[in-house]
C-alpha positions as a Python dict, from the first residue, in 0.01 Angstrom:
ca = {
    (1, 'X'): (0, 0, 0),
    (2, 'X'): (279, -185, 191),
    (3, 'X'): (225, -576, 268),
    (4, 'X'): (236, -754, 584),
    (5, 'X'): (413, -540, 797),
    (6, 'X'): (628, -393, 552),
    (7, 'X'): (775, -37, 617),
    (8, 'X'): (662, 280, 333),
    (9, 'X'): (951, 361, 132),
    (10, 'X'): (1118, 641, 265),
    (11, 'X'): (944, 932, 52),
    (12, 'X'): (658, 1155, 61),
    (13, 'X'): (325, 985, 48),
    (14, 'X'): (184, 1134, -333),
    (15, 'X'): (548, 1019, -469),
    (16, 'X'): (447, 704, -653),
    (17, 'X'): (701, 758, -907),
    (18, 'X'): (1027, 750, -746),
    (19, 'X'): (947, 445, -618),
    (20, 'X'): (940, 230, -936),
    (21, 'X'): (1246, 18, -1079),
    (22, 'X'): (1483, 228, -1264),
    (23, 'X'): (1408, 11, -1542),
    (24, 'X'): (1062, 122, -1556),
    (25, 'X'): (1117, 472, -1543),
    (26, 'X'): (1391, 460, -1802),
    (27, 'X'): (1109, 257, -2036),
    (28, 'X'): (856, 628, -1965),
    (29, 'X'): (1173, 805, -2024),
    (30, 'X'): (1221, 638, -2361),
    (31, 'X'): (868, 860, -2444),
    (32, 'X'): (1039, 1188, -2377),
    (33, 'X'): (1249, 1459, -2587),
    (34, 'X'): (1632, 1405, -2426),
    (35, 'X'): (1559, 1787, -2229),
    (36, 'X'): (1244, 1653, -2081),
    (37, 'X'): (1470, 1336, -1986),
    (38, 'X'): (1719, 1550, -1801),
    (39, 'X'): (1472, 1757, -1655),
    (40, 'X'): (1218, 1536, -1503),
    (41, 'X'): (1550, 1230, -1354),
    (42, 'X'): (1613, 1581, -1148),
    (43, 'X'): (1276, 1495, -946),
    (44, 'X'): (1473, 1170, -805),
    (45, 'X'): (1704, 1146, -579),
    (46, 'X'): (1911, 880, -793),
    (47, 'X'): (2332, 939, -806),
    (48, 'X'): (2415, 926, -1093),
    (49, 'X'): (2103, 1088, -1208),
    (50, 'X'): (1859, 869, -1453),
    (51, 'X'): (1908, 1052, -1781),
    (52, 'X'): (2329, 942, -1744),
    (53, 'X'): (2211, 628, -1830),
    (54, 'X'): (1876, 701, -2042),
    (55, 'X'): (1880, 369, -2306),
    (56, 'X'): (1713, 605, -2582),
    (57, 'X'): (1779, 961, -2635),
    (58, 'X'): (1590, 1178, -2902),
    (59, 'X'): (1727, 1462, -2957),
    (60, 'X'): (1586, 1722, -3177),
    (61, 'X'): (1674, 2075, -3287),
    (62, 'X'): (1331, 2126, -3298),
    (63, 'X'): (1279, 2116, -2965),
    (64, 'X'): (1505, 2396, -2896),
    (65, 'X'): (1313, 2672, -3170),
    (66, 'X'): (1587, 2594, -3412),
    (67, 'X'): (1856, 2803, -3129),
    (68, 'X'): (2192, 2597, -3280),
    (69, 'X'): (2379, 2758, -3002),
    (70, 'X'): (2166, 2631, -2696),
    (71, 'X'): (2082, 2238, -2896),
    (72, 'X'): (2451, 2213, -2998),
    (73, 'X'): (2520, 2310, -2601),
    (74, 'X'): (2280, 2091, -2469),
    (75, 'X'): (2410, 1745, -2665),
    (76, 'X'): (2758, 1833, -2608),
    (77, 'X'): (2691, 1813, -2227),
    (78, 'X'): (2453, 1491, -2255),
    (79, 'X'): (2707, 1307, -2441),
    (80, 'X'): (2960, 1415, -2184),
    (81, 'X'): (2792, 1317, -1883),
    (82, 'X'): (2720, 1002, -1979),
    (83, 'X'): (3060, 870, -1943),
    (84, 'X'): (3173, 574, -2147),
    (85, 'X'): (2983, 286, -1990),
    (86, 'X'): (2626, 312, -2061),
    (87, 'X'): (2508, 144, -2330),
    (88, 'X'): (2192, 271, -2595),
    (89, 'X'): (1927, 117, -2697),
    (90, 'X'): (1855, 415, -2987),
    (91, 'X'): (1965, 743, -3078),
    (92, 'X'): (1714, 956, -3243),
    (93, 'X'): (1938, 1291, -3370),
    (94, 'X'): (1775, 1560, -3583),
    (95, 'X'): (2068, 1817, -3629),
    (96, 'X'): (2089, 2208, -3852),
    (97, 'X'): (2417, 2260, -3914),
    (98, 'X'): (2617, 2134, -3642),
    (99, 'X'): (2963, 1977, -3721),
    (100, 'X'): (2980, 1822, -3371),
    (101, 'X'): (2670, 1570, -3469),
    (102, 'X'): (2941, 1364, -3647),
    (103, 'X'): (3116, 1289, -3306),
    (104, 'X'): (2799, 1232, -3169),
    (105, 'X'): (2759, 945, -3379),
    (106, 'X'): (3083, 813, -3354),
    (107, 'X'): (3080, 792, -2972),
    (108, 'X'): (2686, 607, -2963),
    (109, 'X'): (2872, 344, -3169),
    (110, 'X'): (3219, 326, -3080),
    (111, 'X'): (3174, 414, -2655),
    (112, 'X'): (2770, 335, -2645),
    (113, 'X'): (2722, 27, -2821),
    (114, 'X'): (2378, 181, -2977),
    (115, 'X'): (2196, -80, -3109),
    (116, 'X'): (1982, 180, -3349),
    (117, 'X'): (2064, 570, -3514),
    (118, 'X'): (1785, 790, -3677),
    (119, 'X'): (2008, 1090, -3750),
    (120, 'X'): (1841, 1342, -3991),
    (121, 'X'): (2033, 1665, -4117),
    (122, 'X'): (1760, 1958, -4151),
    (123, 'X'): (1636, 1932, -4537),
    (124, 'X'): (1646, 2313, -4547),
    (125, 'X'): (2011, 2233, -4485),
    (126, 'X'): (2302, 2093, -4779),
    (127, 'X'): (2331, 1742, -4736),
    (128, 'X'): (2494, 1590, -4420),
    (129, 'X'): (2891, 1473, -4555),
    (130, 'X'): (2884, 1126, -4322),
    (131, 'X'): (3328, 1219, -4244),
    (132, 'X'): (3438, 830, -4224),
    (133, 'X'): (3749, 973, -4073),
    (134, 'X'): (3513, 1107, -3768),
    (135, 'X'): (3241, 825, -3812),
    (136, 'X'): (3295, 416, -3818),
    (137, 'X'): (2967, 231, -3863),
    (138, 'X'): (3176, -72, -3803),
    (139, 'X'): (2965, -219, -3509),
    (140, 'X'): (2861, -615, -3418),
    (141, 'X'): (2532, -399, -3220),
    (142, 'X'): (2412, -158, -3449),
    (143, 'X'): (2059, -321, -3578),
    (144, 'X'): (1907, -69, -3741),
    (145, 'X'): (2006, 281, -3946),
    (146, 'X'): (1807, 548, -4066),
    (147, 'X'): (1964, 837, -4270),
    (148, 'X'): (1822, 1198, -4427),
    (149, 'X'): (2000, 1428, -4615),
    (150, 'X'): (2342, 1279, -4599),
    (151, 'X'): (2632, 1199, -4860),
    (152, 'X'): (2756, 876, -4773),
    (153, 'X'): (3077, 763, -4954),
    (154, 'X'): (3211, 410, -5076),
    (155, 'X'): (3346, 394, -4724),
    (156, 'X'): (3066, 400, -4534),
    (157, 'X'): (2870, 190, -4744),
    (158, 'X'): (3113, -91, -4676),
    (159, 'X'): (3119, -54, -4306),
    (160, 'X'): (2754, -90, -4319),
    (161, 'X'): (2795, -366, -4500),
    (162, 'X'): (3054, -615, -4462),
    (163, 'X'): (3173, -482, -4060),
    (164, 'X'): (2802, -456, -3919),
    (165, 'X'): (2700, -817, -3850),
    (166, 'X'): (2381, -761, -3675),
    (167, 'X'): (2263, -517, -3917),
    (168, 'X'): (1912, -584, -4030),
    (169, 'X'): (1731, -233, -4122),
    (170, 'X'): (1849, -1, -4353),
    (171, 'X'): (1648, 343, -4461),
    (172, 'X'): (1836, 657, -4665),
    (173, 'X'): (1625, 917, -4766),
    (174, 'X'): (1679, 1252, -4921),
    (175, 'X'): (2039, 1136, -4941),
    (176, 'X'): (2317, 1121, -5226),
    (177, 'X'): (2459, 760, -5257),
    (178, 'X'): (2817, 789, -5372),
    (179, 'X'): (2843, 398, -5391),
    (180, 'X'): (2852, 122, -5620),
    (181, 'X'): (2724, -158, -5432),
    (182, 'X'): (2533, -250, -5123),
    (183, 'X'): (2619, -557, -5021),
    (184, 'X'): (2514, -733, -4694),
    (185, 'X'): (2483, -1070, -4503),
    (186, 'X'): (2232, -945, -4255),
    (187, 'X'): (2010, -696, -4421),
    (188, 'X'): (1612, -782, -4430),
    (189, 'X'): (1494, -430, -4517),
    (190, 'X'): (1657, -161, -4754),
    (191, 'X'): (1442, 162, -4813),
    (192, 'X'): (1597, 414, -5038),
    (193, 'X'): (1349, 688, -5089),
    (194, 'X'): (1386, 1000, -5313),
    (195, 'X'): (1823, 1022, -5303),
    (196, 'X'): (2072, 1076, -5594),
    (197, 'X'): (2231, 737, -5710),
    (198, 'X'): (2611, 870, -5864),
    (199, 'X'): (2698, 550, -5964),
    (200, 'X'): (2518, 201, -6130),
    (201, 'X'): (2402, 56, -5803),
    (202, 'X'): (2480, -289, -5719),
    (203, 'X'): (2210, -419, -5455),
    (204, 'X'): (2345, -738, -5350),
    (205, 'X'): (2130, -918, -5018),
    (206, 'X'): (2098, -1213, -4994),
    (207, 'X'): (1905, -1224, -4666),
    (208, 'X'): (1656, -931, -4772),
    (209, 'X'): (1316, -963, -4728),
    (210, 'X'): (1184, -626, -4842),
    (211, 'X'): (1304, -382, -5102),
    (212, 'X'): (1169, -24, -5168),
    (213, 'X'): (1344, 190, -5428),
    (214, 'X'): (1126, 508, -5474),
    (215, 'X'): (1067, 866, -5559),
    (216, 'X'): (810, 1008, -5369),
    (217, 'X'): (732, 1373, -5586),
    (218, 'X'): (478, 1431, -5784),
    (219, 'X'): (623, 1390, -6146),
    (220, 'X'): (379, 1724, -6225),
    (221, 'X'): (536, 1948, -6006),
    (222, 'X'): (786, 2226, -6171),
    (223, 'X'): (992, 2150, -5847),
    (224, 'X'): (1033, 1761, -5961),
    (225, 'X'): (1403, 1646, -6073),
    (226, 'X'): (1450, 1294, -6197),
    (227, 'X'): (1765, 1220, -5911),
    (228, 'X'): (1792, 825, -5948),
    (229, 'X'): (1984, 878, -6328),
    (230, 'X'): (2173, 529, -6290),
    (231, 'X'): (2122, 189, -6329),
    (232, 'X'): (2015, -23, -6027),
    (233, 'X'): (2138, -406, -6034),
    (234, 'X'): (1953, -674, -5861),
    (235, 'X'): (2165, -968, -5739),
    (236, 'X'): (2122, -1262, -5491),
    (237, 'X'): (1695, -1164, -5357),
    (238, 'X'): (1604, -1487, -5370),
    (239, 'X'): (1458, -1429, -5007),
    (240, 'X'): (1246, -1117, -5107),
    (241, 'X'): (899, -1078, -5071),
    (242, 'X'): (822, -758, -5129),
    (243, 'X'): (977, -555, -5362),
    (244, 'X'): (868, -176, -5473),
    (245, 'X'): (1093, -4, -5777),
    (246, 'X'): (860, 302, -5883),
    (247, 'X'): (1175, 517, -5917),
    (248, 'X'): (1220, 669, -6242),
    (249, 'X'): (1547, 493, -6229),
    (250, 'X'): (1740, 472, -6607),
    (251, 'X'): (1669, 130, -6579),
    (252, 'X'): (1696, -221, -6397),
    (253, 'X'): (1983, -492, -6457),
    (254, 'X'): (1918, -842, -6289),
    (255, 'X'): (2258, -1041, -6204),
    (256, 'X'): (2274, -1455, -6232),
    (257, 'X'): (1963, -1526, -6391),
    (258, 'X'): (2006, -1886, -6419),
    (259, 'X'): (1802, -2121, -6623),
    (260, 'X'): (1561, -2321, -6404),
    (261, 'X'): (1706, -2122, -6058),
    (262, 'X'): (1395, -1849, -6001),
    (263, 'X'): (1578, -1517, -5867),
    (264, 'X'): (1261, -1414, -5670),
    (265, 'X'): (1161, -1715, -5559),
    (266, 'X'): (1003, -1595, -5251),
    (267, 'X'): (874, -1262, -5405),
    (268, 'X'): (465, -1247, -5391),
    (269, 'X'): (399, -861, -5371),
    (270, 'X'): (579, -652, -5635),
    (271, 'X'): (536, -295, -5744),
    (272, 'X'): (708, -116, -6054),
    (273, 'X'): (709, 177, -6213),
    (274, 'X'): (692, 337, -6627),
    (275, 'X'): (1064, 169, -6672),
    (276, 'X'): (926, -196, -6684),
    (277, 'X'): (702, -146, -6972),
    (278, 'X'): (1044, -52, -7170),
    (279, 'X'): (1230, -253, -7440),
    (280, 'X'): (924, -417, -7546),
    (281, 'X'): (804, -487, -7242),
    (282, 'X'): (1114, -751, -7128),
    (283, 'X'): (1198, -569, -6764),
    (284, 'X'): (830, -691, -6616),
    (285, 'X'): (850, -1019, -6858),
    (286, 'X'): (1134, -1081, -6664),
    (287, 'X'): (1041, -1041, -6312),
    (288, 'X'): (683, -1232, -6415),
    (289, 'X'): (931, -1494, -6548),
    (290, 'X'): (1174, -1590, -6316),
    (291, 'X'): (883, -1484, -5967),
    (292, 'X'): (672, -1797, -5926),
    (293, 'X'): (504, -1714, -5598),
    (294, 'X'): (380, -1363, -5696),
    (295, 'X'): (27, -1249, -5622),
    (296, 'X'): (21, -908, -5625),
    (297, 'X'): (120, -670, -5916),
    (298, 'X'): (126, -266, -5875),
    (299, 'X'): (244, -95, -6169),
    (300, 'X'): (270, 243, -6150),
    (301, 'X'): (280, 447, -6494),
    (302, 'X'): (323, 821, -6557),
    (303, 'X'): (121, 1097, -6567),
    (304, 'X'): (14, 1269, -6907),
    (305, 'X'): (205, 1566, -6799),
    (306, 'X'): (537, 1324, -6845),
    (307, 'X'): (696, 1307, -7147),
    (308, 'X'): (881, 997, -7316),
    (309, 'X'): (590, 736, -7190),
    (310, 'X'): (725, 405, -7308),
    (311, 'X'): (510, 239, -7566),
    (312, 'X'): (354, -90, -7549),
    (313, 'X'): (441, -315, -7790),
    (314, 'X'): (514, -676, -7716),
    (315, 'X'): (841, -787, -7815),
    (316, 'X'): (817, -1125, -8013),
    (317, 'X'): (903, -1469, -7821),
    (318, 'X'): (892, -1300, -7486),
    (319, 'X'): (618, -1494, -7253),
    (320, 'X'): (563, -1531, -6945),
    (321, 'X'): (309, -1741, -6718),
    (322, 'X'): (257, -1581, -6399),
    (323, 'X'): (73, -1910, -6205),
    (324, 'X'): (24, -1757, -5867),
    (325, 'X'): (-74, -1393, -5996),
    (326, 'X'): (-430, -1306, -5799),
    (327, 'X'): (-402, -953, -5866),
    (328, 'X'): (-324, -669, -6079),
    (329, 'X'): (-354, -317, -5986),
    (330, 'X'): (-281, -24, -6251),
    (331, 'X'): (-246, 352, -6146),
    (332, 'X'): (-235, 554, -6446),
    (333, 'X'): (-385, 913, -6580),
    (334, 'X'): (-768, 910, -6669),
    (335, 'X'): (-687, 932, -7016),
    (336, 'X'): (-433, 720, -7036),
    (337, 'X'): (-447, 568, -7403),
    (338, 'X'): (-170, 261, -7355),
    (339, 'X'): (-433, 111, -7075),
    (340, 'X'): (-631, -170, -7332),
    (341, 'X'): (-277, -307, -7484),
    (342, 'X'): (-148, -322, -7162),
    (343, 'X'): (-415, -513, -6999),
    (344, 'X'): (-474, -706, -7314),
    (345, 'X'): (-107, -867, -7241),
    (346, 'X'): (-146, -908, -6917),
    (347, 'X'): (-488, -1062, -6898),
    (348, 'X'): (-333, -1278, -7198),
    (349, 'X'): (-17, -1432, -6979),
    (350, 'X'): (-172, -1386, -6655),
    (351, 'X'): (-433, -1614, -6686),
    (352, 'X'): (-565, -1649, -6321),
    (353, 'X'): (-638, -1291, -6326),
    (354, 'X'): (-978, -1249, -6466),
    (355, 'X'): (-986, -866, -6371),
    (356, 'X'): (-733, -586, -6379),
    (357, 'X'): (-848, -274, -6125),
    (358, 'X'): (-722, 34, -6247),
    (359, 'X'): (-718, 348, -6015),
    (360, 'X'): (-650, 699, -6171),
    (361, 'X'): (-374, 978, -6020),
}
């Protein structure tokens, strides 16, 4: 109702929308596919019209019954009419087969300043080839990147890494790494979920504060392929605090353990999978070792159905004396015969922990 002797704004009485600050309605918009963006800024009378200026666009092949012809139409024109000024605050892009998606990209970073990309290629779909030619991630904005089913090259992984200042978030998923190092001065979170490693991976961050290195399939599927067949090297987390390597990764190298200098120092939740129980036990001796603040253990071990189980046997002068350890958490088959040796050493070096739960697949 108008104040005083204030004037109504000049519209029709049951329009309470148009009314409201643009920043508002751009904030609802931020709700909304990118068509139901463009379709409802036609109910203003704004020039230019809202969605030219939209901070967050989702955009999802989904939303147009899987028609490539009318989605691949549709973003062409958004990207178009936005001109070169206006600046994103996200760009959520789920793309089937369309070339174009690449340019897309390179124009929310390069023209749009987008401060975060979700772009996932269709898994029914080969893998999304991330063109460095037609894509720079180099960007002081860009906060946050999430990637499905892509290839990403040496390239890219450098721009993401060394030319992306602000960078803080990183998540690849159903993806093939074709890198041998990510290295960053920024990064706090790294998620790299179910993708094919080519190379030893190097994860060097010294700023991270959570880690998660994971397959997500059930090893008892007929479906299941180990991917992650290379070595993953841990360097420089002496900020972590959680870390979660379940992968059935070949195995785990750590980088600059120095006498005396903890390499998780900050770590206090930590969750591993069947390749720390290998080489006589040493991989989790070490992370117990050199991981004073940890309090929460997960390990993860395989199902009978999996074959080459590692076998507990504690190698000889290897200790450990896990202070701040409060709890211990095993998931492991119902019959799972290694489960009194393993508790036996843990209960053994562990001493805080007085009781180990164990929770069957």
């Amino acid at each position: 109702a108008p104040i005083g002797n204030e004037e109504k704004p000049c519209c029709d009485d049951n329009d309470r929308i148009s009314v409201l600050h643009e920043s508002i309605l751009h904030c609802i918009m931020s709700f909304m596919p990118a068509q139901d963006v463009v379709r409802t800024s036609m109910l203003f009378r704004r020039s230019p019209p809202l969605w030219t200026s939209a901070p967050c666009l989702d955009i999802d092949i989904d939303h147009f019954d899987m028609d490539r012809v009318k989605f691949n139409k549709f973003a062409k024109s958004l990207f178009e009419g936005r001109g070169n000024a206006n600046t994103l605050d996200k760009l959520r892009l789920h793309s089937f087969a369309i070339d174009a998606a690449k340019y897309w990209i390179g124009d929310a970073i390069r023209l749009h300043k987008v401060k975060s990309i979700d772009f996932t290629e269709n898994t029914r779909w080969e893998a999304f080839y991330l063109d460095p030619e037609a894509i720079s991630f180099s960007s002081k904005y860009l906060q946050t990147v999430k990637l499905t089913n892509v290839i990403i090259v040496t390239s890219v992984f450098d721009q993401l890494s060394r030319e992306c200042e602000s960078l803080e978030n990183l998540q690849l998923a159903d993806s093939t790494l074709c890198s041998p190092e990510i290295s960053s001065s920024s990064l706090k979170t790294l998620e790299i979920i179910n993708c094919l490693v080519l190379n030893h991976l190097l994860i060097r961050t010294g700023k991270l504060v959570s880690l998660c290195f994971k397959d997500t399939r059930c090893g008892c599927t007929p479906k299941y392929i180990v991917r992650t067949t290379s070595a993953v090297i841990l360097c420089d987390l002496s900020n972590a605090k959680s870390i979660e390597l379940p992968t059935p990764v070949r195995h785990v190298a750590f980088d600059r353990m120095t006498p005396g200098c903890p390499m998780f120092i900050s770590l206090t939740s930590l969750i591993l999978g069947e390749w720390c129980l290998s080489n006589k036990f040493a991989p989790l001796a070490c992370f117990l070792k050199h991981s004073p603040m940890l309090e929460n253990l997960d390990l993860k071990l395989k199902f009978d159905c999996e074959a080459q189980k590692q076998p507990l046997q504690m190698a000889e002068g290897i200790l450990f004396q896990a202070k701040s350890l409060k709890k211990v958490t095993i998931h492991c088959a119902e019959e799972e015969d290694r489960l009194p040796v393993l508790k036996a050493i843990l209960l053994a070096n562990a001493r805080c922990v007085k009781h180990i739960d164990v929770k069957t697949y």
